GROMACS .gro file of C-alpha atoms in nm:
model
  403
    1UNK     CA    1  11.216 -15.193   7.138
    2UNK     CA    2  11.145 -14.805   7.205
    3UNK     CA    3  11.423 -14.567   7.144
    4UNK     CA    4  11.389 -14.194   7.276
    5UNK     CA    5  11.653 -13.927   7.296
    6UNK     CA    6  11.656 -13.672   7.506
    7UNK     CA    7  11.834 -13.397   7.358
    8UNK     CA    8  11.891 -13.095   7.561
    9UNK     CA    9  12.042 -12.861   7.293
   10UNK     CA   10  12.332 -12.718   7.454
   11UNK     CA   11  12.270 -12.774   7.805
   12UNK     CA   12  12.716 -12.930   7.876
   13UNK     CA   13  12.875 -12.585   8.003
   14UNK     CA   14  13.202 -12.490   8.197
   15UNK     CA   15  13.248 -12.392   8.582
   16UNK     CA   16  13.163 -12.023   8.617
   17UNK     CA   17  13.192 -11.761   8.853
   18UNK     CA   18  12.832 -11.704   8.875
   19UNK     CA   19  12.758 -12.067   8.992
   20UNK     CA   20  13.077 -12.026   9.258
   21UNK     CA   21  13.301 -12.265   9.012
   22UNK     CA   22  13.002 -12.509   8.894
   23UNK     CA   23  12.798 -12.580   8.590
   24UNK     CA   24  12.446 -12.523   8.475
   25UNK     CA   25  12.397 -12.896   8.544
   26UNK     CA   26  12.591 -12.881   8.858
   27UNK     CA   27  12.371 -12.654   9.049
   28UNK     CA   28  12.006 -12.741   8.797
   29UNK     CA   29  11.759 -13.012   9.003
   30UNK     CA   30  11.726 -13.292   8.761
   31UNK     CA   31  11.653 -13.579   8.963
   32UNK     CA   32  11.492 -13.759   8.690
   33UNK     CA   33  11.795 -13.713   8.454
   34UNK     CA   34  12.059 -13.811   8.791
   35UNK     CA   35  11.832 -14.181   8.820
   36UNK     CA   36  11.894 -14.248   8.450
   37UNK     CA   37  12.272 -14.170   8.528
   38UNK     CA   38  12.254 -14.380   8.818
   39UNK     CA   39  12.118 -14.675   8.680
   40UNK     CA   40  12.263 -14.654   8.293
   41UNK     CA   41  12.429 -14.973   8.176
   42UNK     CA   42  12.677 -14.663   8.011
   43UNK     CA   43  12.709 -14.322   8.155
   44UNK     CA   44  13.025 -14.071   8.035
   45UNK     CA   45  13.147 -13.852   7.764
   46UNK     CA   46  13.096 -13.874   7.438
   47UNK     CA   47  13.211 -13.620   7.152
   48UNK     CA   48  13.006 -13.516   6.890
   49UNK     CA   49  13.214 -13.278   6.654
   50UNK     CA   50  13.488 -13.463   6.453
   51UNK     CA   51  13.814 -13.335   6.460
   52UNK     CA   52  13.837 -13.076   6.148
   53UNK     CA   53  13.458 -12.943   6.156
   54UNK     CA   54  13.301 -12.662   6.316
   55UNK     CA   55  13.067 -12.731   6.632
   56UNK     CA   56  12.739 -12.675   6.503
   57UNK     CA   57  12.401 -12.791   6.626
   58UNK     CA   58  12.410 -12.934   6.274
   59UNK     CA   59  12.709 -13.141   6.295
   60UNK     CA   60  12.649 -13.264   6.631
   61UNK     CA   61  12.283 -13.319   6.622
   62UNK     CA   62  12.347 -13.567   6.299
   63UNK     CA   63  12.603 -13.780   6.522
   64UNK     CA   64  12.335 -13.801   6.791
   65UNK     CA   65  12.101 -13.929   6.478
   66UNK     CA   66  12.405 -14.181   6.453
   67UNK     CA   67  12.486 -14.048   6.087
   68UNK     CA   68  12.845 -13.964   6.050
   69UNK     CA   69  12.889 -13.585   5.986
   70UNK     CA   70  13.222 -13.633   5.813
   71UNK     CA   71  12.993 -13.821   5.536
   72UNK     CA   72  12.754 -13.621   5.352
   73UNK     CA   73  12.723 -13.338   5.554
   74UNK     CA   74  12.671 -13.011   5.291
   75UNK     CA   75  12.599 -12.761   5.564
   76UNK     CA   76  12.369 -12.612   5.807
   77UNK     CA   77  12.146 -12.390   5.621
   78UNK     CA   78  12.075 -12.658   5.305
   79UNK     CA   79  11.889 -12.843   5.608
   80UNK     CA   80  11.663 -12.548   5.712
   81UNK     CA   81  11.599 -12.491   5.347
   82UNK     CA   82  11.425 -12.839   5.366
   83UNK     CA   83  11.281 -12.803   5.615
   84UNK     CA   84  11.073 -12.433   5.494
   85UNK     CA   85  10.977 -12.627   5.220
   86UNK     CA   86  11.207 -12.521   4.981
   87UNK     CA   87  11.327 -12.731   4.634
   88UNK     CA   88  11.657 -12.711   4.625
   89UNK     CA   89  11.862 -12.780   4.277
   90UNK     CA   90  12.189 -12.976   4.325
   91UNK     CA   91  12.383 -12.725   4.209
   92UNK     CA   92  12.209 -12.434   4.464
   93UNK     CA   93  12.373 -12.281   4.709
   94UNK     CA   94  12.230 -12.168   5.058
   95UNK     CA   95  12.284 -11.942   5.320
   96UNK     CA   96  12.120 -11.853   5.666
   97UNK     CA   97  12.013 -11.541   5.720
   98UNK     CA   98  12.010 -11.405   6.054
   99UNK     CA   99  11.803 -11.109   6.139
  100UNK     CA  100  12.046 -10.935   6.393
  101UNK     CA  101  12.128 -10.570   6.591
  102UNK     CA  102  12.395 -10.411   6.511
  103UNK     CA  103  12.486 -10.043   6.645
  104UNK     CA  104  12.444  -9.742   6.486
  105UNK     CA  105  12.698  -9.633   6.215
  106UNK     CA  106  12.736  -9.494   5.882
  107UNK     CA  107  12.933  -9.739   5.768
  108UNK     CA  108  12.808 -10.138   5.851
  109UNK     CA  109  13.134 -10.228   5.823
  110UNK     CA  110  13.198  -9.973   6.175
  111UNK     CA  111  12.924 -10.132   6.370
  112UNK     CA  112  12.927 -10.376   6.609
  113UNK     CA  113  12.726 -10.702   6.676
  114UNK     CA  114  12.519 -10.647   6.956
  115UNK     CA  115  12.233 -10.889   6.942
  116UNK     CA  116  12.229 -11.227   6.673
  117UNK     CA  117  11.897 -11.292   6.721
  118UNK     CA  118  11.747 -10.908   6.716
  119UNK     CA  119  11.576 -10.962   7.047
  120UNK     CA  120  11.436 -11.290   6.922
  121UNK     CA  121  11.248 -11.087   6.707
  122UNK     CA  122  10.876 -11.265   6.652
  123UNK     CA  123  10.787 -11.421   6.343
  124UNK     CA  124  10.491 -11.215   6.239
  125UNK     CA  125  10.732 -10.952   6.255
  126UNK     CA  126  11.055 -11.156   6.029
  127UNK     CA  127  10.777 -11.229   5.799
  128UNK     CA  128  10.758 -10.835   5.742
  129UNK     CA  129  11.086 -10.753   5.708
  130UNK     CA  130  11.149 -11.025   5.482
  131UNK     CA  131  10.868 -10.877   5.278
  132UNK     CA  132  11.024 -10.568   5.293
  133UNK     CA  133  11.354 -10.689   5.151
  134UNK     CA  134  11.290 -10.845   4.849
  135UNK     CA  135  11.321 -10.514   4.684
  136UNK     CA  136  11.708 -10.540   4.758
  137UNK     CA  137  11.727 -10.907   4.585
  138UNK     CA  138  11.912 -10.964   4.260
  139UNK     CA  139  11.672 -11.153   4.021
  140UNK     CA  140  11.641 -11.547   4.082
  141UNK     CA  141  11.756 -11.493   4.409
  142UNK     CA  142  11.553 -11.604   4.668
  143UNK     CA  143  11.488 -11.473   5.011
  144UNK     CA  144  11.287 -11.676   5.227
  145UNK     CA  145  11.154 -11.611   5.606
  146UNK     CA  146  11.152 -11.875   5.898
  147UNK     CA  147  11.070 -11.872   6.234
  148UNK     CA  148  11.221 -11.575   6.405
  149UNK     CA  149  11.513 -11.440   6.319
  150UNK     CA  150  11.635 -11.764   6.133
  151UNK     CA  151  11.573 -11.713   5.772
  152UNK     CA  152  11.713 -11.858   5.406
  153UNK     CA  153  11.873 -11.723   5.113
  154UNK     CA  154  11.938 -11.929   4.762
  155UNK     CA  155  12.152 -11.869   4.515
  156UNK     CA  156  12.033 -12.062   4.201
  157UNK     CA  157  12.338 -12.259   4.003
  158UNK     CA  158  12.640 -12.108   4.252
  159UNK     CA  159  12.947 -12.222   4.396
  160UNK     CA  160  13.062 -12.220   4.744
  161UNK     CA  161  13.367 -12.082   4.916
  162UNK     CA  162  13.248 -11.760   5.100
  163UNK     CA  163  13.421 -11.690   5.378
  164UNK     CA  164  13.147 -11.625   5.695
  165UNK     CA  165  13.136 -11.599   6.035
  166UNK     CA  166  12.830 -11.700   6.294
  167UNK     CA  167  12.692 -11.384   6.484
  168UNK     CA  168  12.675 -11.598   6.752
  169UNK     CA  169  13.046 -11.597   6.794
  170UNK     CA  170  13.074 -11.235   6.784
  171UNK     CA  171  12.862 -11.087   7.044
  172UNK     CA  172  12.949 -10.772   7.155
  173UNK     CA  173  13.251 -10.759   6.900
  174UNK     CA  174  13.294 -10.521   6.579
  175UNK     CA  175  13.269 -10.727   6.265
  176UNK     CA  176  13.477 -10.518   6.044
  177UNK     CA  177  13.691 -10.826   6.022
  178UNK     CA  178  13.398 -11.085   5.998
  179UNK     CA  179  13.190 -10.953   5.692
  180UNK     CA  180  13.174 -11.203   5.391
  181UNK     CA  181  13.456 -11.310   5.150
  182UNK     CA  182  13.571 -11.504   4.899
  183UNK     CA  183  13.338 -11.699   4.689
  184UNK     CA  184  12.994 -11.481   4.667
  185UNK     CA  185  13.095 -11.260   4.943
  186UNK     CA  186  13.060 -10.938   4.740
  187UNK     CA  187  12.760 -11.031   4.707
  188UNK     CA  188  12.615 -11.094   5.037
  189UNK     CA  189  12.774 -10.802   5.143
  190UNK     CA  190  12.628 -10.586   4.899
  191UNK     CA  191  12.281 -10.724   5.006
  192UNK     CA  192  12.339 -10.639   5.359
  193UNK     CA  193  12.474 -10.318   5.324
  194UNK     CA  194  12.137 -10.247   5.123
  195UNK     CA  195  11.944 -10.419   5.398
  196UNK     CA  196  12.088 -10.198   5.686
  197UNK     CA  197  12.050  -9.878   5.509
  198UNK     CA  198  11.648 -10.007   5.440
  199UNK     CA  199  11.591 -10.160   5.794
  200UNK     CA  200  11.633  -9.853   6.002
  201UNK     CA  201  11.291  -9.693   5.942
  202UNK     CA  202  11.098  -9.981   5.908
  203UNK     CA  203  10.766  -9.936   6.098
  204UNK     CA  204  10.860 -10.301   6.277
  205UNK     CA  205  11.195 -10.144   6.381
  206UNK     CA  206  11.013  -9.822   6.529
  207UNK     CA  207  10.774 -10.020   6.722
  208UNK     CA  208  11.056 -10.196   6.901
  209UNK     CA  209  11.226  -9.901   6.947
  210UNK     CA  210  10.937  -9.733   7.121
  211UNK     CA  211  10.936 -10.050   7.344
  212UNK     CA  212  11.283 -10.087   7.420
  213UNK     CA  213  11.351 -10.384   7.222
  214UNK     CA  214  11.677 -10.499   7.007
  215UNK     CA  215  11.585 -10.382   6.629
  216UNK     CA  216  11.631 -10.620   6.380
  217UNK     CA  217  11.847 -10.333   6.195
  218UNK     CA  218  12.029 -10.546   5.960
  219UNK     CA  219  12.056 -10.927   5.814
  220UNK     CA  220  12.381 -11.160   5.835
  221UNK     CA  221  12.460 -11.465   5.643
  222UNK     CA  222  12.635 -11.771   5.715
  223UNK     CA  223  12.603 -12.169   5.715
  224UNK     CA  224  12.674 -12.188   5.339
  225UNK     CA  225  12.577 -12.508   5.193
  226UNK     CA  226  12.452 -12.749   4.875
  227UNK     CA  227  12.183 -13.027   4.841
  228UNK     CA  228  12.187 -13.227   5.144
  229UNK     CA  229  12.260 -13.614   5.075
  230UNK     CA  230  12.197 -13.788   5.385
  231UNK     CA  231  12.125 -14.127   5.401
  232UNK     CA  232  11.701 -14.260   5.510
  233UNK     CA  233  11.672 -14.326   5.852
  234UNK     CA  234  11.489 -14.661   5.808
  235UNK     CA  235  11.688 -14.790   5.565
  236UNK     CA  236  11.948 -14.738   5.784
  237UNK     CA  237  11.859 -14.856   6.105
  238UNK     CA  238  11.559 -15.037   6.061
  239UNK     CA  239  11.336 -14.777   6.293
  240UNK     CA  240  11.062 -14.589   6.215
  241UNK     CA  241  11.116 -14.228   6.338
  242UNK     CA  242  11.009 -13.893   6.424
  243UNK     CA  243  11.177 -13.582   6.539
  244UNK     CA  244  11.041 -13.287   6.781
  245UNK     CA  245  11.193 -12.960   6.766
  246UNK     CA  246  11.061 -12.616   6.718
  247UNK     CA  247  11.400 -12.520   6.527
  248UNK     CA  248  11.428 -12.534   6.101
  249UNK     CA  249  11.749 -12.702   6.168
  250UNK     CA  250  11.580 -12.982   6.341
  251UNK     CA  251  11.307 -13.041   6.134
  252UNK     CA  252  11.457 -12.979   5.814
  253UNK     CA  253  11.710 -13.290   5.899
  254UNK     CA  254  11.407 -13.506   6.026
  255UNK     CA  255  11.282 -13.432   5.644
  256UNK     CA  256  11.595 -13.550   5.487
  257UNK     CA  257  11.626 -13.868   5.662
  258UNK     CA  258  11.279 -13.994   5.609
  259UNK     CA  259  11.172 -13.900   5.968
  260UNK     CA  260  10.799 -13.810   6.090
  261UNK     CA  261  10.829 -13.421   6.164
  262UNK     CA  262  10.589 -13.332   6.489
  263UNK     CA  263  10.448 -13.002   6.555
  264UNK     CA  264  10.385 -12.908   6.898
  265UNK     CA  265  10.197 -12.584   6.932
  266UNK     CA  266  10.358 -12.293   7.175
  267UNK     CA  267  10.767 -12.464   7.065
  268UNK     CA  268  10.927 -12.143   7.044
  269UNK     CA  269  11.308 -12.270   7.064
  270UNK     CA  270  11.347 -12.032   7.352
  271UNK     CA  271  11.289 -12.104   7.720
  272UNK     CA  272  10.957 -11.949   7.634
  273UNK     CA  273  10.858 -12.335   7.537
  274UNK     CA  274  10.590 -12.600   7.548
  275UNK     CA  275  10.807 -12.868   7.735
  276UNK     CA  276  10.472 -13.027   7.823
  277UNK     CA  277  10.345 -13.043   7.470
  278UNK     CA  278  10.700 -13.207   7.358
  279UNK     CA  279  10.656 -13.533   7.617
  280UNK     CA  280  10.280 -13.575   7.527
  281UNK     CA  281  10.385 -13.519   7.109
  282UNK     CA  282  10.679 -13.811   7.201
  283UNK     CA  283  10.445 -14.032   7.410
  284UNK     CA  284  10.165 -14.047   7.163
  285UNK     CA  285  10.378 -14.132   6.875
  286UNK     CA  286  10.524 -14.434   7.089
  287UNK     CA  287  10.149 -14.528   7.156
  288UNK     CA  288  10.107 -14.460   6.772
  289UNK     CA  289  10.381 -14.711   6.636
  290UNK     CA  290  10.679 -14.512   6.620
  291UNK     CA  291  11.015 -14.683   6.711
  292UNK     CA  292  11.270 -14.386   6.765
  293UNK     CA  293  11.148 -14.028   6.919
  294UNK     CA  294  11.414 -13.803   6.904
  295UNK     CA  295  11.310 -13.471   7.141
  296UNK     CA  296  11.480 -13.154   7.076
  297UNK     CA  297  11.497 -12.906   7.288
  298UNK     CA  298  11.653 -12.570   7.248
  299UNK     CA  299  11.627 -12.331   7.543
  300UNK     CA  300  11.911 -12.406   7.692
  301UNK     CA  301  12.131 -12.328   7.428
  302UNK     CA  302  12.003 -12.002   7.328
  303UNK     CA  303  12.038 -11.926   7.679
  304UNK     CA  304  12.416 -12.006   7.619
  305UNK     CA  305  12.434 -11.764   7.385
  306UNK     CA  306  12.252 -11.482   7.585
  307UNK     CA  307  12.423 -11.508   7.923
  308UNK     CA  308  12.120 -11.624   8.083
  309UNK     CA  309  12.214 -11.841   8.381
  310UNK     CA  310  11.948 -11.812   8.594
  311UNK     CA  311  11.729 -11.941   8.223
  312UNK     CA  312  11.967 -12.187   8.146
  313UNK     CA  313  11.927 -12.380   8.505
  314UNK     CA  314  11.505 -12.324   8.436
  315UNK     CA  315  11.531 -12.458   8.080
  316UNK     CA  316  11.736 -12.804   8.240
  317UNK     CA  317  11.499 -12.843   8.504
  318UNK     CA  318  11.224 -12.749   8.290
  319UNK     CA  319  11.359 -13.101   8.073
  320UNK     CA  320  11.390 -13.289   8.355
  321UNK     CA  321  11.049 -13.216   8.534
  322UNK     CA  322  10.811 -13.187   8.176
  323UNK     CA  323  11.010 -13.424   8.016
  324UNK     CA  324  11.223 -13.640   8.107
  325UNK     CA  325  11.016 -13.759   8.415
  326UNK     CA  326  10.669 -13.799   8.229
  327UNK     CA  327  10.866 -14.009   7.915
  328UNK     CA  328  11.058 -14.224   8.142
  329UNK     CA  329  10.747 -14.317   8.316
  330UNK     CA  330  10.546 -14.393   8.057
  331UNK     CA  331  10.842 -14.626   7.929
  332UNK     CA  332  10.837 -14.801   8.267
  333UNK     CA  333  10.463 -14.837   8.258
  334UNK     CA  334  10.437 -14.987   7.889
  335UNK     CA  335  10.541 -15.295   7.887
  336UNK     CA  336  10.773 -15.268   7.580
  337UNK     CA  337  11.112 -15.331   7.602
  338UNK     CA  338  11.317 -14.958   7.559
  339UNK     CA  339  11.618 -14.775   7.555
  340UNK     CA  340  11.694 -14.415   7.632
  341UNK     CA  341  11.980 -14.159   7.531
  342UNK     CA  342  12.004 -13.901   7.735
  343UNK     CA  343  12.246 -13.595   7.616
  344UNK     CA  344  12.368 -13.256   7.442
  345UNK     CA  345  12.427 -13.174   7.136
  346UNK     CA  346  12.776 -13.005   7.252
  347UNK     CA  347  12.820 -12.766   7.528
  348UNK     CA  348  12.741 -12.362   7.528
  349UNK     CA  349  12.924 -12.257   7.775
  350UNK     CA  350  12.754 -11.910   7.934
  351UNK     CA  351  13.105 -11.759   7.977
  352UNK     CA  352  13.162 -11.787   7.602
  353UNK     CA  353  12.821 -11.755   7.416
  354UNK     CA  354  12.883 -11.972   7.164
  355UNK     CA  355  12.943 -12.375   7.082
  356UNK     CA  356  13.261 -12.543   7.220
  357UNK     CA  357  13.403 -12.876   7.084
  358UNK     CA  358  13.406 -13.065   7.379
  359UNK     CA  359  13.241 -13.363   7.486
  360UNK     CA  360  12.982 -13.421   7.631
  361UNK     CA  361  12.776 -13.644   7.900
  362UNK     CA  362  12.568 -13.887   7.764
  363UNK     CA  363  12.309 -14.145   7.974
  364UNK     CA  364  12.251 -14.483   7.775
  365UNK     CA  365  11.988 -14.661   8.002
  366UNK     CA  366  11.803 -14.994   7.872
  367UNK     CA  367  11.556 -15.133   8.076
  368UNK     CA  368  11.672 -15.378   8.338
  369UNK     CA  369  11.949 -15.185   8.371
  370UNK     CA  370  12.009 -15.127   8.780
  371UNK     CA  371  12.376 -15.040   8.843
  372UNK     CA  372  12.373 -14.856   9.144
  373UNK     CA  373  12.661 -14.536   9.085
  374UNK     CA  374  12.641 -14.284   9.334
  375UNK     CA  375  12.646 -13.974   9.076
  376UNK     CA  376  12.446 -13.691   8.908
  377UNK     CA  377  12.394 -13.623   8.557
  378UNK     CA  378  12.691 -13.375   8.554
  379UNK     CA  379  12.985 -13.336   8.365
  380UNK     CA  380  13.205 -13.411   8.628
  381UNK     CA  381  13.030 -13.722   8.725
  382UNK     CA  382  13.035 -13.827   8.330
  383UNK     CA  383  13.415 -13.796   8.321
  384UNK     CA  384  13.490 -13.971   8.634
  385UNK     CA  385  13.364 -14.262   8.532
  386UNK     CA  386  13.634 -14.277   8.257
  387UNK     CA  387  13.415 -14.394   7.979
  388UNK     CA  388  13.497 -14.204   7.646
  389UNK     CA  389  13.295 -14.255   7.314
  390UNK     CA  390  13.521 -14.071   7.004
  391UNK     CA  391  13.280 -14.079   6.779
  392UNK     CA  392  12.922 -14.015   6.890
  393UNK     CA  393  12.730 -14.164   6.623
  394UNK     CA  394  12.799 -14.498   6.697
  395UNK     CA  395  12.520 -14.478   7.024
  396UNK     CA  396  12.275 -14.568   6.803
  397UNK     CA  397  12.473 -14.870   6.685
  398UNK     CA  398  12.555 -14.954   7.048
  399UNK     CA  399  12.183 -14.925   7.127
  400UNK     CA  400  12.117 -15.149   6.838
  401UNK     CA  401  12.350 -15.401   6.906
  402UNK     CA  402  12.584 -15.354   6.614
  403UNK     CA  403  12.930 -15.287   6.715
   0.00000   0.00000   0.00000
């Protein structure tokens, strides 16, 4: 049997004014994604974030995988590490590093957050400023760059306890009262104190100045984390796998679970995508042997964080259309028995910018399956139908036949 996910990073939101009262998925056209709903053997909510952990693309991505977060999980950044190639000891710890905008000020610690991704700064121009800042890093430290603004710091033989705060979830907010503490947080602090005071001038920052851009005028750490120790993916579940994402996050966890990690050229993680390129990278490693595809898609969630309805509704129609609708009908037309999960991560709501704990709609469509439901892929629809899953990451077992 072929497995493929369809994972629309963020896409669950919550009625806002700007939709008169609706969702993203209330007013998107995603006819493909509404037939699966239709004619799913299961369609409802499912939650992804265990009671007692933070709602991370991390946490609920790996319960999607069907990997318990609650077991194992050693935090976000650990996984990116992996995933930039990077050899981590078991006793390392890791942070991201955000390139972000913060006003002016002469203190950091009286500016606000105005931007977490500094304009979704390229990577050409990350790679600089990281190049710029090693200056500012202790010795064995290590400061490495990503894609975009997403970038890694290691601290060789720490400990963990610092006390951090996504940028995401302070938009628009002073962060006097979100700067690092407690374990390493003098630290970090120090290094982005030194980073702000350094970033100002930099010829990158000048440039986006002069073209009205966000300048990526200082760095901000969070995600702390060890050593991932997540179980193999085949071993697991007997499948052979492969991920497609144009996130770290993404790819790093397809590394540390033994899946096949697929490039697509022109994946941004924006709604600046390839959402072509991510069907055809799926459908030719079906054709090539592969049991599971797991398809990643981003845009809509950083459109959650930026306040970018009109983006959020292209990026879900954009999956549905490039997609979902060429997968689904190459699973029809192959002959080979299949399974599809159709879902978020965890919602982004526009109104908030940032992840929310609740859960979300998922699709579980075999083939053969024909019930006839007269709904859309919506949230409302999902809960209506009164089926709840509590723990997301047995889907894959119900796919599978286990429970």
């Amino acid at each position: 049997m072929k497995i493929v996910v369809f994972l629309g990073d963020g896409m669950a939101d919550e009625p806002n004014a700007v939709f008169n009262g609706k969702t993203a998925l209330d007013v998107s056209q995603h006819p493909n994604m509404d037939a699966l709903a239709r004619r799913a053997g299961l369609f409802g909510l499912a939650k992804t974030v265990p009671e007692g952990m933070s709602a991370g693309s991390d946490v609920a991505n790996l319960s999607v995988l069907g990997y318990n977060p609650a077991l194992g999980y050693t935090g976000r950044s650990p996984l990116e590490a992996v995933s930039m190639g990077i050899d981590l000891e078991e006793d390392d710890v890791t942070y991201r590093c955000n390139f972000v905008t913060l006003s002016r000020a002469d203190k950091l610690e009286e500016t606000t957050m105005l931007d977490y991704s500094a304009g979704e700064i390229s990577t050409a121009e990350a790679h600089e400023l990281i190049a710029s800042l090693q200056g500012i890093v202790g010795e064995g430290l290590s400061l490495v760059a990503g894609v975009s603004y997403r970038n890694c710091l290691v601290l060789p033989h720490a400990q963990t306890g610092a006390k951090l705060t996504p940028p995401h979830d302070i938009t628009g907010k002073p962060v006097h009262d979100c700067l690092p503490s407690g374990q390493n947080g003098a630290l970090l602090l120090d290094l982005m104190e030194k980073a702000y005071a350094r970033l100002a001038d930099h010829p990158v920052n000048q440039k986006r100045r002069a073209l009205g851009q966000n300048e990526a005028n200082a760095i901000w750490f969070w995600g702390e984390g060890t050593k991932p120790k997540l179980a193999n993916f085949y071993e697991t579940f007997g499948l052979r796998g492969a991920v497609i994402s144009a996130v770290d996050l993404m790819k790093g966890i397809g590394k540390c679970i033994g899946l096949r990690v697929l490039e697509v050229e022109g994946a941004t993680g924006t709604y600046h995508t390839n959402f072509k390129g991510k069907a055809e990278a799926a459908m030719a490693a079906l054709q090539s042997g592969c049991d599971y595809v797991y398809i990643h898609v981003e845009a809509a969630d950083e459109c959650g964080h930026q306040n970018q309805p009109k983006e959020k509704v292209y990026s879900i129609e954009q999956i549905d259309a490039q997609i979902v609708g060429p997968v689904m009908d190459y699973l029809e037309n192959s002959g080979d028995d299949w399974a599809v999960l159709l879902m978020p991560d965890h919602p982004t709501p526009l109104a908030k910018g940032t992840h929310t704990k609740d859960p979300v709609p998922f699709v579980l469509c075999r083939k053969g399956d024909a019930e006839a439901r007269n709904v859309r892929y919506t949230e409302t629809d999902a809960a209506a139908t009164g089926l709840y899953i509590p723990a997301a990451h047995e889907l894959l077992r119900l796919i599978l036949g286990h429970l």
